Amino acid sequence: MKITFMGAARTVSGSCYILECGGKRFAVDCGMHQGNREIEKRNRNIDDYNPKKIDFILITHAHIDHSGLLPALVAKGYKNPIYCTAPTRDLMEIMLLDSAHIQEMEAEWSNRKQSRTGGAMVKPLYTIADAENTVPLLATVEYSKTFEPAPGIRVTYKDAGHILGSAFIEIDYEQDGKVTKAVFSGDLGRPEQLIVKDPVDMEHADYLFLESTYGNRNHVDEKGSLDELAEAIAYSYGNGEKVVIPAFAVERSQQIIYSLFLLRKQGKLPEDMPVYLDSPLAIRATEIFRKHPEYFDEATQELIRNGENPLDLPNLHFTESREQSQAINETHGPAIVISASGMANAGRIKHHLRHNLWRPGASVIFVGWQGVGTPGRKIVNGAKKITIFGEEVLVKAKVFTINGFSGHAGRDELLDWLGTMQGRPTKILLVHGEAEVQQEFAKLIQERFGFDVHIPEYQEVLELEPGKELEPVVDMEVARPRVDWDFLLADSENLYDELKRRVVDVERRPWVDQAELRDKLLDINRQIVELVSEM
């Protein structure tokens, strides 16, 4: 069995693993790369996936970093089954259409700018039509029911407890009378998480591809998270300001609504404090959650049987339209605003931050992982100001980071899940994590279990044969292109020298021209100061 790591290799996005065995070529997940500009360039390398030569795709769950490139593959000729659970199918339909709308809008905005400056036109990564063509390919499967998408390849989905319908996938491949088992964790959830059931225990695996997002740290417990949420609400309510919560549309938004339901029962949510779910995608996702109560955990099902739906709040308002969203910031007084995206790098949340981030009495609550280079990561790391829509905005609001709402298992929870295995895996391959975190986590696994651990690179190729050492094939110029700092610094120095030479001529210009050029240089210097502070 051969595997190529097309994403989530030393990064936390773009999950996709292409396997070849028994004359078949198939993929586990097909996620969008999210992060800085260099990482997101990988989304355009669709030909590297060779979509027409993929026989089927297995999707662990609906999040865009695990499913978001499917329409791009379909646009390039993929037309075979895409297997997933029923909730994943419903969630992917709305999420891929929403993602396609974003791709089209971003391309349109970029092309307007390019038209004004004479730049080259860009095409969207994929279109709404591509997403619509993807939906009929979605084929649903059930937990714990083994099926054969191809002869000799047996697949079993098991509840990963991450989001509604999420799964870890067991793949058994038989060749020459010998069975090899590879297990892909997808994103592993946490025990006793709100709404969803606990992750199912894992059995034997020859190869375990394990997510490692939080492999170096634990989360606070549910009670601690609720207390922090109540603290933020009390702070802003007392100051007459808003609580702004950047939250992913799927699972995290629903968890926050559930948590507010629990706080209301405890008397910690002021009855006159409105709650806005300001995300059309999150609103549609909430309706899908309501459609699949059979996937809820027992505690949630018990509440529903007793006539208490935790996804309902008396003061909860759904804001579908742009006008309704804008009205939130035109309304004075305290409120809770839940809006996407979770990393504050796109969508309506940017408007809410621009209106509230500079207000000392407001609060901003981050309830999930923040990607490198995103506005959310900068705020969490203590930035004094960030740029939103080209405008510098001071960070005066009180910032809360509540990791207890994370849908990802923390360090000890990952280790505990590993401890449920009945057999000893030959190899553990750490995926979906930042490289430094993975190195720490690998050491912990080796110390506790003695397992062999490997951390793959982007587009690394491995032959998987139990009992044999892994021999990675990696093109490091593809995996991690070298940054030529010497060239960059020399180029900067040359430009600065040229700037100094031209100042003599600039001083002869009218004062108005000089003032304008001075302001441009000050803007550049501010950017350099910001860059230096991040180094």
JSON list of N, CA and C in Angstrom, two decimals, residues 66-109:
[
{"chain": "A", "resi": 66, "resn": "HIS", "atom": "N", "xyz": [-11.24, 19.44, 5.78]},
{"chain": "A", "resi": 66, "resn": "HIS", "atom": "CA", "xyz": [-11.27, 18.00, 5.47]},
{"chain": "A", "resi": 66, "resn": "HIS", "atom": "C", "xyz": [-12.09, 17.69, 4.22]},
{"chain": "A", "resi": 67, "resn": "SER", "atom": "N", "xyz": [-12.88, 18.65, 3.75]},
{"chain": "A", "resi": 67, "resn": "SER", "atom": "CA", "xyz": [-13.75, 18.38, 2.60]},
{"chain": "A", "resi": 67, "resn": "SER", "atom": "C", "xyz": [-13.76, 19.49, 1.55]},
{"chain": "A", "resi": 68, "resn": "GLY", "atom": "N", "xyz": [-13.13, 20.62, 1.84]},
{"chain": "A", "resi": 68, "resn": "GLY", "atom": "CA", "xyz": [-13.33, 21.83, 1.05]},
{"chain": "A", "resi": 68, "resn": "GLY", "atom": "C", "xyz": [-12.78, 21.84, -0.35]},
{"chain": "A", "resi": 69, "resn": "LEU", "atom": "N", "xyz": [-11.94, 20.87, -0.74]},
{"chain": "A", "resi": 69, "resn": "LEU", "atom": "CA", "xyz": [-11.42, 20.84, -2.11]},
{"chain": "A", "resi": 69, "resn": "LEU", "atom": "C", "xyz": [-12.18, 19.89, -3.02]},
{"chain": "A", "resi": 70, "resn": "LEU", "atom": "N", "xyz": [-13.22, 19.24, -2.49]},
{"chain": "A", "resi": 70, "resn": "LEU", "atom": "CA", "xyz": [-13.97, 18.30, -3.32]},
{"chain": "A", "resi": 70, "resn": "LEU", "atom": "C", "xyz": [-14.50, 18.93, -4.61]},
{"chain": "A", "resi": 71, "resn": "PRO", "atom": "N", "xyz": [-15.12, 20.12, -4.56]},
{"chain": "A", "resi": 71, "resn": "PRO", "atom": "CA", "xyz": [-15.60, 20.71, -5.81]},
{"chain": "A", "resi": 71, "resn": "PRO", "atom": "C", "xyz": [-14.48, 21.02, -6.80]},
{"chain": "A", "resi": 72, "resn": "ALA", "atom": "N", "xyz": [-13.30, 21.33, -6.30]},
{"chain": "A", "resi": 72, "resn": "ALA", "atom": "CA", "xyz": [-12.17, 21.59, -7.21]},
{"chain": "A", "resi": 72, "resn": "ALA", "atom": "C", "xyz": [-11.76, 20.32, -7.93]},
{"chain": "A", "resi": 73, "resn": "LEU", "atom": "N", "xyz": [-11.83, 19.17, -7.25]},
{"chain": "A", "resi": 73, "resn": "LEU", "atom": "CA", "xyz": [-11.53, 17.90, -7.90]},
{"chain": "A", "resi": 73, "resn": "LEU", "atom": "C", "xyz": [-12.62, 17.53, -8.91]},
{"chain": "A", "resi": 74, "resn": "VAL", "atom": "N", "xyz": [-13.88, 17.81, -8.54]},
{"chain": "A", "resi": 74, "resn": "VAL", "atom": "CA", "xyz": [-14.98, 17.54, -9.46]},
{"chain": "A", "resi": 74, "resn": "VAL", "atom": "C", "xyz": [-14.85, 18.39, -10.72]},
{"chain": "A", "resi": 75, "resn": "ALA", "atom": "N", "xyz": [-14.44, 19.64, -10.54]},
{"chain": "A", "resi": 75, "resn": "ALA", "atom": "CA", "xyz": [-14.24, 20.54, -11.69]},
{"chain": "A", "resi": 75, "resn": "ALA", "atom": "C", "xyz": [-13.16, 20.02, -12.63]},
{"chain": "A", "resi": 76, "resn": "LYS", "atom": "N", "xyz": [-12.22, 19.23, -12.08]},
{"chain": "A", "resi": 76, "resn": "LYS", "atom": "CA", "xyz": [-11.12, 18.68, -12.88]},
{"chain": "A", "resi": 76, "resn": "LYS", "atom": "C", "xyz": [-11.40, 17.25, -13.35]},
{"chain": "A", "resi": 77, "resn": "GLY", "atom": "N", "xyz": [-12.64, 16.78, -13.16]},
{"chain": "A", "resi": 77, "resn": "GLY", "atom": "CA", "xyz": [-12.99, 15.50, -13.76]},
{"chain": "A", "resi": 77, "resn": "GLY", "atom": "C", "xyz": [-13.30, 14.37, -12.81]},
{"chain": "A", "resi": 78, "resn": "TYR", "atom": "N", "xyz": [-13.24, 14.59, -11.49]},
{"chain": "A", "resi": 78, "resn": "TYR", "atom": "CA", "xyz": [-13.59, 13.51, -10.57]},
{"chain": "A", "resi": 78, "resn": "TYR", "atom": "C", "xyz": [-15.10, 13.28, -10.63]},
{"chain": "A", "resi": 79, "resn": "LYS", "atom": "N", "xyz": [-15.54, 12.01, -10.70]},
{"chain": "A", "resi": 79, "resn": "LYS", "atom": "CA", "xyz": [-16.98, 11.73, -10.83]},
{"chain": "A", "resi": 79, "resn": "LYS", "atom": "C", "xyz": [-17.39, 10.42, -10.16]},
{"chain": "A", "resi": 80, "resn": "ASN", "atom": "N", "xyz": [-16.62, 9.99, -9.16]},
{"chain": "A", "resi": 80, "resn": "ASN", "atom": "CA", "xyz": [-16.88, 8.73, -8.48]},
{"chain": "A", "resi": 80, "resn": "ASN", "atom": "C", "xyz": [-17.47, 8.97, -7.09]},
{"chain": "A", "resi": 81, "resn": "PRO", "atom": "N", "xyz": [-17.82, 7.89, -6.36]},
{"chain": "A", "resi": 81, "resn": "PRO", "atom": "CA", "xyz": [-18.48, 8.08, -5.06]},
{"chain": "A", "resi": 81, "resn": "PRO", "atom": "C", "xyz": [-17.60, 8.79, -4.03]},
{"chain": "A", "resi": 82, "resn": "ILE", "atom": "N", "xyz": [-18.30, 9.56, -3.16]},
{"chain": "A", "resi": 82, "resn": "ILE", "atom": "CA", "xyz": [-17.68, 10.20, -2.01]},
{"chain": "A", "resi": 82, "resn": "ILE", "atom": "C", "xyz": [-18.44, 9.70, -0.79]},
{"chain": "A", "resi": 83, "resn": "TYR", "atom": "N", "xyz": [-17.82, 8.86, 0.02]},
{"chain": "A", "resi": 83, "resn": "TYR", "atom": "CA", "xyz": [-18.51, 8.21, 1.14]},
{"chain": "A", "resi": 83, "resn": "TYR", "atom": "C", "xyz": [-18.43, 9.06, 2.41]},
{"chain": "A", "resi": 84, "resn": "CYS", "atom": "N", "xyz": [-19.54, 9.09, 3.15]},
{"chain": "A", "resi": 84, "resn": "CYS", "atom": "CA", "xyz": [-19.61, 9.87, 4.39]},
{"chain": "A", "resi": 84, "resn": "CYS", "atom": "C", "xyz": [-20.86, 9.45, 5.15]},
{"chain": "A", "resi": 85, "resn": "THR", "atom": "N", "xyz": [-20.98, 9.85, 6.41]},
{"chain": "A", "resi": 85, "resn": "THR", "atom": "CA", "xyz": [-22.19, 9.59, 7.17]},
{"chain": "A", "resi": 85, "resn": "THR", "atom": "C", "xyz": [-23.31, 10.55, 6.74]},
{"chain": "A", "resi": 86, "resn": "ALA", "atom": "N", "xyz": [-24.54, 10.25, 7.17]},
{"chain": "A", "resi": 86, "resn": "ALA", "atom": "CA", "xyz": [-25.67, 11.08, 6.76]},
{"chain": "A", "resi": 86, "resn": "ALA", "atom": "C", "xyz": [-25.57, 12.52, 7.24]},
{"chain": "A", "resi": 87, "resn": "PRO", "atom": "N", "xyz": [-25.24, 12.80, 8.53]},
{"chain": "A", "resi": 87, "resn": "PRO", "atom": "CA", "xyz": [-25.09, 14.21, 8.92]},
{"chain": "A", "resi": 87, "resn": "PRO", "atom": "C", "xyz": [-23.96, 14.91, 8.17]},
{"chain": "A", "resi": 88, "resn": "THR", "atom": "N", "xyz": [-22.87, 14.18, 7.90]},
{"chain": "A", "resi": 88, "resn": "THR", "atom": "CA", "xyz": [-21.77, 14.77, 7.14]},
{"chain": "A", "resi": 88, "resn": "THR", "atom": "C", "xyz": [-22.23, 15.15, 5.75]},
{"chain": "A", "resi": 89, "resn": "ARG", "atom": "N", "xyz": [-23.03, 14.29, 5.15]},
{"chain": "A", "resi": 89, "resn": "ARG", "atom": "CA", "xyz": [-23.55, 14.58, 3.81]},
{"chain": "A", "resi": 89, "resn": "ARG", "atom": "C", "xyz": [-24.36, 15.87, 3.82]},
{"chain": "A", "resi": 90, "resn": "ASP", "atom": "N", "xyz": [-25.28, 16.02, 4.78]},
{"chain": "A", "resi": 90, "resn": "ASP", "atom": "CA", "xyz": [-26.13, 17.21, 4.85]},
{"chain": "A", "resi": 90, "resn": "ASP", "atom": "C", "xyz": [-25.32, 18.46, 5.15]},
{"chain": "A", "resi": 91, "resn": "LEU", "atom": "N", "xyz": [-24.36, 18.34, 6.06]},
{"chain": "A", "resi": 91, "resn": "LEU", "atom": "CA", "xyz": [-23.52, 19.50, 6.40]},
{"chain": "A", "resi": 91, "resn": "LEU", "atom": "C", "xyz": [-22.61, 19.89, 5.25]},
{"chain": "A", "resi": 92, "resn": "MET", "atom": "N", "xyz": [-22.05, 18.90, 4.55]},
{"chain": "A", "resi": 92, "resn": "MET", "atom": "CA", "xyz": [-21.17, 19.21, 3.42]},
{"chain": "A", "resi": 92, "resn": "MET", "atom": "C", "xyz": [-21.92, 19.92, 2.31]},
{"chain": "A", "resi": 93, "resn": "GLU", "atom": "N", "xyz": [-23.17, 19.56, 2.10]},
{"chain": "A", "resi": 93, "resn": "GLU", "atom": "CA", "xyz": [-23.93, 20.22, 1.03]},
{"chain": "A", "resi": 93, "resn": "GLU", "atom": "C", "xyz": [-23.99, 21.72, 1.26]},
{"chain": "A", "resi": 94, "resn": "ILE", "atom": "N", "xyz": [-24.33, 22.15, 2.48]},
{"chain": "A", "resi": 94, "resn": "ILE", "atom": "CA", "xyz": [-24.43, 23.59, 2.72]},
{"chain": "A", "resi": 94, "resn": "ILE", "atom": "C", "xyz": [-23.05, 24.23, 2.81]},
{"chain": "A", "resi": 95, "resn": "MET", "atom": "N", "xyz": [-22.07, 23.51, 3.35]},
{"chain": "A", "resi": 95, "resn": "MET", "atom": "CA", "xyz": [-20.75, 24.11, 3.53]},
{"chain": "A", "resi": 95, "resn": "MET", "atom": "C", "xyz": [-20.01, 24.27, 2.22]},
{"chain": "A", "resi": 96, "resn": "LEU", "atom": "N", "xyz": [-20.13, 23.29, 1.32]},
{"chain": "A", "resi": 96, "resn": "LEU", "atom": "CA", "xyz": [-19.44, 23.40, 0.03]},
{"chain": "A", "resi": 96, "resn": "LEU", "atom": "C", "xyz": [-20.07, 24.47, -0.84]},
{"chain": "A", "resi": 97, "resn": "LEU", "atom": "N", "xyz": [-21.39, 24.59, -0.78]},
{"chain": "A", "resi": 97, "resn": "LEU", "atom": "CA", "xyz": [-22.05, 25.67, -1.53]},
{"chain": "A", "resi": 97, "resn": "LEU", "atom": "C", "xyz": [-21.65, 27.03, -0.97]},
{"chain": "A", "resi": 98, "resn": "ASP", "atom": "N", "xyz": [-21.56, 27.13, 0.35]},
{"chain": "A", "resi": 98, "resn": "ASP", "atom": "CA", "xyz": [-21.13, 28.38, 0.96]},
{"chain": "A", "resi": 98, "resn": "ASP", "atom": "C", "xyz": [-19.69, 28.70, 0.59]},
{"chain": "A", "resi": 99, "resn": "SER", "atom": "N", "xyz": [-18.83, 27.69, 0.63]},
{"chain": "A", "resi": 99, "resn": "SER", "atom": "CA", "xyz": [-17.43, 27.88, 0.26]},
{"chain": "A", "resi": 99, "resn": "SER", "atom": "C", "xyz": [-17.31, 28.32, -1.20]},
{"chain": "A", "resi": 100, "resn": "ALA", "atom": "N", "xyz": [-18.11, 27.71, -2.07]},
{"chain": "A", "resi": 100, "resn": "ALA", "atom": "CA", "xyz": [-18.07, 28.08, -3.49]},
{"chain": "A", "resi": 100, "resn": "ALA", "atom": "C", "xyz": [-18.50, 29.54, -3.69]},
{"chain": "A", "resi": 101, "resn": "HIS", "atom": "N", "xyz": [-19.53, 29.96, -2.93]},
{"chain": "A", "resi": 101, "resn": "HIS", "atom": "CA", "xyz": [-19.96, 31.36, -3.01]},
{"chain": "A", "resi": 101, "resn": "HIS", "atom": "C", "xyz": [-18.82, 32.29, -2.61]},
{"chain": "A", "resi": 102, "resn": "ILE", "atom": "N", "xyz": [-18.09, 31.91, -1.55]},
{"chain": "A", "resi": 102, "resn": "ILE", "atom": "CA", "xyz": [-16.95, 32.72, -1.10]},
{"chain": "A", "resi": 102, "resn": "ILE", "atom": "C", "xyz": [-15.87, 32.76, -2.18]},
{"chain": "A", "resi": 103, "resn": "GLN", "atom": "N", "xyz": [-15.59, 31.61, -2.83]},
{"chain": "A", "resi": 103, "resn": "GLN", "atom": "CA", "xyz": [-14.58, 31.58, -3.87]},
{"chain": "A", "resi": 103, "resn": "GLN", "atom": "C", "xyz": [-14.96, 32.51, -5.02]},
{"chain": "A", "resi": 104, "resn": "GLU", "atom": "N", "xyz": [-16.22, 32.49, -5.40]},
{"chain": "A", "resi": 104, "resn": "GLU", "atom": "CA", "xyz": [-16.66, 33.35, -6.50]},
{"chain": "A", "resi": 104, "resn": "GLU", "atom": "C", "xyz": [-16.58, 34.83, -6.11]},
{"chain": "A", "resi": 105, "resn": "MET", "atom": "N", "xyz": [-17.00, 35.15, -4.89]},
{"chain": "A", "resi": 105, "resn": "MET", "atom": "CA", "xyz": [-16.99, 36.55, -4.45]},
{"chain": "A", "resi": 105, "resn": "MET", "atom": "C", "xyz": [-15.56, 37.06, -4.35]},
{"chain": "A", "resi": 106, "resn": "GLU", "atom": "N", "xyz": [-14.66, 36.26, -3.79]},
{"chain": "A", "resi": 106, "resn": "GLU", "atom": "CA", "xyz": [-13.27, 36.70, -3.65]},
{"chain": "A", "resi": 106, "resn": "GLU", "atom": "C", "xyz": [-12.62, 36.92, -5.01]},
{"chain": "A", "resi": 107, "resn": "ALA", "atom": "N", "xyz": [-12.92, 36.04, -5.96]},
{"chain": "A", "resi": 107, "resn": "ALA", "atom": "CA", "xyz": [-12.39, 36.22, -7.31]},
{"chain": "A", "resi": 107, "resn": "ALA", "atom": "C", "xyz": [-12.94, 37.49, -7.95]},
{"chain": "A", "resi": 108, "resn": "GLU", "atom": "N", "xyz": [-14.24, 37.74, -7.72]},
{"chain": "A", "resi": 108, "resn": "GLU", "atom": "CA", "xyz": [-14.85, 38.95, -8.29]},
{"chain": "A", "resi": 108, "resn": "GLU", "atom": "C", "xyz": [-14.22, 40.21, -7.70]},
{"chain": "A", "resi": 109, "resn": "TRP", "atom": "N", "xyz": [-14.03, 40.23, -6.36]},
{"chain": "A", "resi": 109, "resn": "TRP", "atom": "CA", "xyz": [-13.42, 41.39, -5.71]},
{"chain": "A", "resi": 109, "resn": "TRP", "atom": "C", "xyz": [-11.99, 41.60, -6.22]}
]
